[in-house]
Short mmCIF file of C-alpha atoms in Angstrom, two decimals:
data_model
loop_
_atom_site.label_atom_id
_atom_site.label_comp_id
_atom_site.label_asym_id
_atom_site.label_seq_id
_atom_site.Cartn_x
_atom_site.Cartn_y
_atom_site.Cartn_z
CA MET A 804 27.75 -228.25 -239.81
CA ASP A 805 24.92 -226.47 -237.95
CA THR A 806 24.63 -223.80 -240.64
CA ALA A 807 24.68 -226.44 -243.39
CA ILE A 808 21.92 -228.43 -241.67
CA GLN A 809 19.75 -225.34 -241.14
CA ASN A 810 20.30 -224.29 -244.75
CA TYR A 811 19.18 -227.77 -245.77
CA ALA A 812 15.98 -227.57 -243.72
CA ARG A 813 15.09 -224.14 -245.08
CA THR A 814 15.86 -225.14 -248.67
CA LEU A 815 13.64 -228.21 -248.32
CA ALA A 816 10.81 -226.12 -246.90
CA LEU A 817 11.09 -223.62 -249.77
CA SER A 818 10.96 -226.48 -252.29
CA SER A 819 7.75 -227.89 -250.83
CA PRO A 820 4.78 -227.16 -253.13
CA ASP A 821 2.59 -226.24 -250.14
CA HIS A 822 4.96 -223.93 -248.26
CA TYR A 823 4.12 -220.27 -247.69
CA ARG A 824 5.94 -217.17 -246.48
CA VAL A 825 4.97 -214.90 -243.59
CA GLY A 826 7.34 -212.00 -242.94
CA PRO A 827 10.81 -213.41 -242.24
CA PHE A 828 9.47 -216.97 -241.89
CA THR A 829 9.02 -219.92 -244.24
CA VAL A 830 6.23 -222.26 -243.19
CA ARG A 831 6.46 -225.91 -244.14
CA HIS A 832 2.81 -226.91 -244.50
CA ASN A 833 1.52 -230.43 -245.02
CA PRO A 834 -2.12 -230.28 -246.16
CA GLY A 835 -2.73 -234.02 -245.76
CA TRP A 836 -1.12 -234.59 -242.38
CA GLU A 837 -1.90 -232.63 -239.20
CA LEU A 838 1.05 -234.02 -237.22
CA LYS A 839 2.85 -231.06 -235.66
CA PHE A 840 6.28 -232.40 -236.60
CA VAL A 841 5.56 -231.95 -240.32
CA ASN A 842 4.00 -228.47 -240.00
CA TYR A 843 6.36 -225.78 -238.72
CA ALA A 844 8.09 -222.51 -239.56
CA ILE A 845 11.77 -221.74 -240.05
CA PRO A 846 13.09 -218.18 -239.69
CA ASP A 847 15.36 -216.57 -242.23
CA GLN A 848 19.00 -216.47 -241.20
CA GLY A 849 19.56 -213.55 -238.83
CA ALA A 850 15.82 -212.71 -238.74
CA GLU A 851 14.71 -210.04 -236.26
CA PRO A 852 10.91 -210.39 -236.28
CA THR A 853 8.65 -207.66 -234.95
CA ALA A 854 5.68 -208.37 -232.70
CA GLN A 855 3.47 -207.89 -235.76
CA ASP A 856 5.50 -210.47 -237.71
CA VAL A 857 4.90 -213.02 -234.95
CA ASP A 858 1.18 -212.16 -234.76
CA ASP A 859 0.90 -212.61 -238.52
CA LEU A 860 2.65 -215.96 -238.30
CA VAL A 861 0.28 -217.19 -235.59
CA ALA A 862 -2.74 -216.03 -237.60
CA ALA A 863 -1.47 -217.91 -240.68
CA PHE A 864 -1.08 -221.15 -238.74
CA ARG A 865 -4.58 -220.74 -237.28
CA GLU A 866 -6.04 -220.12 -240.74
CA HIS A 867 -4.46 -223.37 -241.94
CA ASP A 868 -5.77 -225.23 -238.85
CA ARG A 869 -2.28 -226.01 -237.58
CA LEU A 870 -0.46 -225.50 -234.28
CA PRO A 871 1.80 -222.40 -234.44
CA ARG A 872 5.20 -224.02 -234.20
CA LEU A 873 8.84 -223.46 -235.19
CA GLU A 874 11.91 -225.65 -235.47
CA PHE A 875 15.34 -224.06 -235.88
CA LEU A 876 18.86 -223.86 -234.54
CA PRO A 877 18.98 -220.85 -232.17
CA ALA A 878 22.36 -219.62 -233.45
CA TRP A 879 20.82 -219.31 -236.94
CA ALA A 880 18.58 -216.44 -235.80
CA PRO A 881 19.29 -215.44 -232.16
CA ALA A 882 16.59 -212.73 -232.02
CA VAL A 883 13.72 -215.09 -232.86
CA GLU A 884 13.41 -217.04 -229.62
CA PRO A 885 13.00 -213.91 -227.41
CA ALA A 886 10.34 -212.56 -229.80
CA LEU A 887 8.42 -215.84 -229.65
CA LEU A 888 8.64 -216.10 -225.86
CA ALA A 889 7.33 -212.54 -225.57
CA ALA A 890 4.31 -213.61 -227.64
CA GLY A 891 3.50 -216.51 -225.31
CA PHE A 892 5.27 -219.39 -227.09
CA THR A 893 6.56 -222.25 -224.94
CA VAL A 894 9.74 -224.22 -225.52
CA GLU A 895 8.85 -227.86 -226.19
CA ASN A 896 12.44 -229.02 -225.96
CA ARG A 897 15.98 -228.33 -227.03
CA ALA A 898 16.76 -231.43 -229.02
CA PRO A 899 20.25 -232.64 -229.89
CA VAL A 900 21.14 -232.72 -233.58
CA MET A 901 23.24 -235.66 -234.76
CA ALA A 902 24.99 -236.22 -238.07
CA CYS A 903 26.82 -239.03 -239.84
CA THR A 904 29.20 -239.01 -242.80
CA ALA A 905 30.13 -241.95 -245.00
CA ASP A 906 33.46 -242.55 -243.28
CA GLY A 907 31.80 -242.65 -239.87
CA LEU A 908 29.01 -245.17 -240.49
CA LEU A 909 29.27 -248.34 -238.40
CA THR A 910 27.70 -251.76 -239.00
CA PRO A 911 25.27 -252.93 -236.31
CA LYS A 912 24.77 -256.51 -235.16
CA PRO A 913 22.67 -258.69 -237.48
CA VAL A 914 19.06 -259.47 -236.57
CA ASP A 915 17.72 -262.95 -237.28
CA GLY A 916 14.96 -263.01 -239.89
CA LEU A 917 15.29 -259.30 -240.69
CA ARG A 918 14.79 -258.05 -244.24
CA ILE A 919 14.97 -254.36 -245.19
CA ALA A 920 13.94 -253.05 -248.58
CA GLU A 921 12.44 -249.98 -250.19
CA PRO A 922 8.65 -250.17 -250.57
CA VAL A 923 7.45 -250.67 -254.13
CA THR A 924 3.79 -251.70 -254.09
CA ASP A 925 0.87 -249.78 -252.62
CA ALA A 926 0.56 -252.47 -249.94
CA GLU A 927 4.20 -252.07 -248.93
CA PHE A 928 3.95 -248.29 -248.66
CA THR A 929 0.78 -248.66 -246.59
CA SER A 930 2.45 -251.22 -244.30
CA ALA A 931 5.44 -248.93 -243.78
CA ALA A 932 3.20 -245.95 -243.04
CA ALA A 933 1.12 -248.05 -240.63
CA VAL A 934 4.23 -248.91 -238.60
CA GLN A 935 5.10 -245.21 -238.42
CA HIS A 936 1.54 -244.23 -237.53
CA THR A 937 1.25 -246.58 -234.55
CA GLY A 938 4.89 -246.10 -233.59
CA PHE A 939 4.30 -242.39 -233.05
CA GLY A 940 1.12 -242.92 -231.04
CA GLY A 941 -1.52 -242.85 -233.75
CA GLU A 942 -4.67 -244.92 -233.74
CA GLY A 943 -6.38 -246.66 -236.62
CA GLY A 944 -4.79 -246.68 -240.07
CA PRO A 945 -2.12 -244.34 -241.43
CA ASP A 946 -2.94 -240.86 -242.73
CA ASP A 947 -2.63 -240.09 -246.42
CA GLY A 948 0.19 -237.69 -245.56
CA GLU A 949 2.27 -240.48 -244.03
CA ILE A 950 2.05 -242.60 -247.16
CA THR A 951 2.73 -239.57 -249.36
CA TRP A 952 5.84 -238.67 -247.33
CA LEU A 953 7.34 -242.11 -247.91
CA ARG A 954 6.51 -242.06 -251.62
CA ARG A 955 7.92 -238.57 -252.04
CA ALA A 956 11.14 -239.56 -250.30
CA THR A 957 11.65 -242.37 -252.80
CA GLU A 958 10.58 -240.42 -255.87
CA SER A 959 12.62 -237.29 -255.14
CA GLY A 960 16.02 -238.83 -254.59
CA GLY A 961 15.69 -239.75 -250.93
CA VAL A 962 15.17 -243.18 -249.39
CA SER A 963 12.29 -245.02 -247.74
CA ALA A 964 12.38 -248.40 -246.06
CA LEU A 965 10.16 -251.17 -244.73
CA ALA A 966 11.74 -253.68 -242.36
CA THR A 967 10.15 -257.08 -241.86
CA VAL A 968 11.02 -259.91 -239.48
CA ASP A 969 9.95 -263.32 -240.72
CA GLY A 970 7.59 -261.54 -243.10
CA ARG A 971 5.90 -259.34 -240.48
CA PRO A 972 6.18 -255.50 -240.69
CA ALA A 973 8.67 -254.54 -237.99
CA GLY A 974 9.97 -251.06 -238.78
CA ALA A 975 9.91 -248.18 -241.23
CA GLY A 976 11.55 -244.84 -241.90
CA GLY A 977 13.11 -242.64 -244.53
CA CYS A 978 15.76 -240.16 -245.54
CA SER A 979 14.16 -237.08 -247.06
CA THR A 980 15.04 -235.38 -250.32
CA PRO A 981 18.70 -234.26 -250.32
CA ALA A 982 19.78 -230.63 -250.69
CA ASP A 983 23.44 -229.93 -251.44
CA GLY A 984 24.25 -233.52 -250.46
CA ILE A 985 22.58 -233.34 -247.04
CA GLY A 986 19.49 -235.31 -246.03
CA GLU A 987 17.49 -235.97 -242.87
CA LEU A 988 16.74 -239.40 -241.44
CA ALA A 989 13.21 -239.10 -240.09
CA GLY A 990 10.07 -240.99 -239.24
CA LEU A 991 11.95 -244.06 -238.03
CA ALA A 992 9.63 -246.30 -236.03
CA VAL A 993 9.76 -249.88 -234.79
CA ALA A 994 6.63 -251.89 -234.03
CA ASP A 995 6.14 -252.71 -230.34
CA ALA A 996 6.57 -256.46 -230.82
CA PHE A 997 10.04 -255.98 -232.34
CA ARG A 998 11.62 -253.39 -230.07
CA ARG A 999 14.89 -254.01 -228.21
CA ARG A 1000 15.98 -256.57 -230.80
CA GLY A 1001 18.29 -254.38 -232.88
CA VAL A 1002 15.76 -253.54 -235.60
CA GLY A 1003 16.06 -249.79 -235.06
CA ALA A 1004 19.85 -249.83 -235.34
CA ALA A 1005 19.79 -252.04 -238.42
CA LEU A 1006 17.12 -249.92 -240.09
CA SER A 1007 18.87 -246.61 -239.40
CA ALA A 1008 22.17 -247.99 -240.69
CA TRP A 1009 20.49 -249.35 -243.86
CA LEU A 1010 18.79 -246.03 -244.58
CA THR A 1011 21.99 -244.09 -243.98
CA ARG A 1012 24.12 -246.41 -246.10
CA THR A 1013 21.60 -246.31 -248.94
CA ALA A 1014 21.55 -242.50 -248.79
CA PHE A 1015 25.33 -242.42 -249.14
CA GLU A 1016 25.11 -244.81 -252.11
CA ARG A 1017 22.70 -242.33 -253.72
CA GLY A 1018 25.07 -239.40 -253.39
CA PHE A 1019 24.43 -237.93 -249.94
CA HIS A 1020 27.57 -236.84 -248.09
CA THR A 1021 25.86 -236.18 -244.73
CA VAL A 1022 22.73 -237.51 -243.03
CA TRP A 1023 21.43 -235.79 -239.92
CA LEU A 1024 18.63 -236.49 -237.46
CA GLU A 1025 16.98 -235.43 -234.25
CA PRO A 1026 16.81 -238.32 -231.75
CA GLY A 1027 13.64 -238.69 -229.72
CA GLY A 1028 15.39 -239.22 -226.40
CA PRO A 1029 18.55 -240.52 -224.67
CA ASP A 1030 17.83 -244.20 -225.41
CA VAL A 1031 17.27 -243.45 -229.09
CA GLU A 1032 20.36 -241.26 -229.18
CA ARG A 1033 22.45 -244.20 -227.97
CA ILE A 1034 21.10 -246.35 -230.81
CA TYR A 1035 22.11 -243.78 -233.40
CA ALA A 1036 25.49 -243.25 -231.76
CA GLY A 1037 26.03 -247.00 -232.08
CA VAL A 1038 25.85 -246.77 -235.88
CA GLY A 1039 28.09 -243.73 -236.18
CA TYR A 1040 25.99 -240.61 -235.56
CA ARG A 1041 27.57 -237.86 -233.45
CA ARG A 1042 26.15 -234.71 -231.84
CA THR A 1043 26.73 -231.53 -233.81
CA GLY A 1044 24.45 -229.02 -232.08
CA GLU A 1045 21.00 -228.32 -230.67
CA LYS A 1046 17.64 -227.51 -232.23
CA LEU A 1047 14.88 -225.49 -230.64
CA ASN A 1048 11.31 -226.81 -230.92
CA ILE A 1049 8.85 -224.15 -229.77
CA SER A 1050 5.08 -223.73 -230.10
CA LEU A 1051 2.05 -221.72 -229.01
CA ALA A 1052 -0.71 -223.61 -227.25
CA PRO A 1053 -4.26 -223.22 -228.59
CA ALA A 1054 -6.08 -220.18 -227.23
#
């Protein structure tokens, strides 16, 4: 499963119109969104980068005004982490990877007044992106990249969702474009006023179920912490491995 998930992530990066290659790395670049979680490099399987390869990668990130950062499963390319650490990179965290298959999905408790649907109008996409923007600590309105991500998920065979409670925007998220039947549940956020009411569990289950209905056989994700991991476990996600998130602080 780990290899399949890493293959998925690399395939998705290579299919992005704004990606670029540096040595044995593929960089997933988002020109309209500076958020570090949507701008990162993935090494080739079994890559053994030289010090010059790493220097070139850092220079490319700096030229694109992005934080030098990588996300990958360590077993995919064991020689990469030591090379990055030698160049001054710092481990952000070692995040659990969770996955769910159609036969493992569970139904969460219902939430009064909750409605979940895919955005259709410009206003709905903006509302969904606004929930994500504030949910991940942003200020003001959503970035163009956040709205584009949701639209692209819908238009490319993935899923996007806006949850409302009694007509008020309460949550949002998406499952990205599938590759070989695998997709990633990402960007799931719940507005402060609606947290701890079951919205997150209901939204993640709806997105996952819809992805399966559209032909996915596996959906994976990276939970943001132990409390979030318990929510996903409650709808059928199980740990499959660990992902390394590592970056180089600005000079």
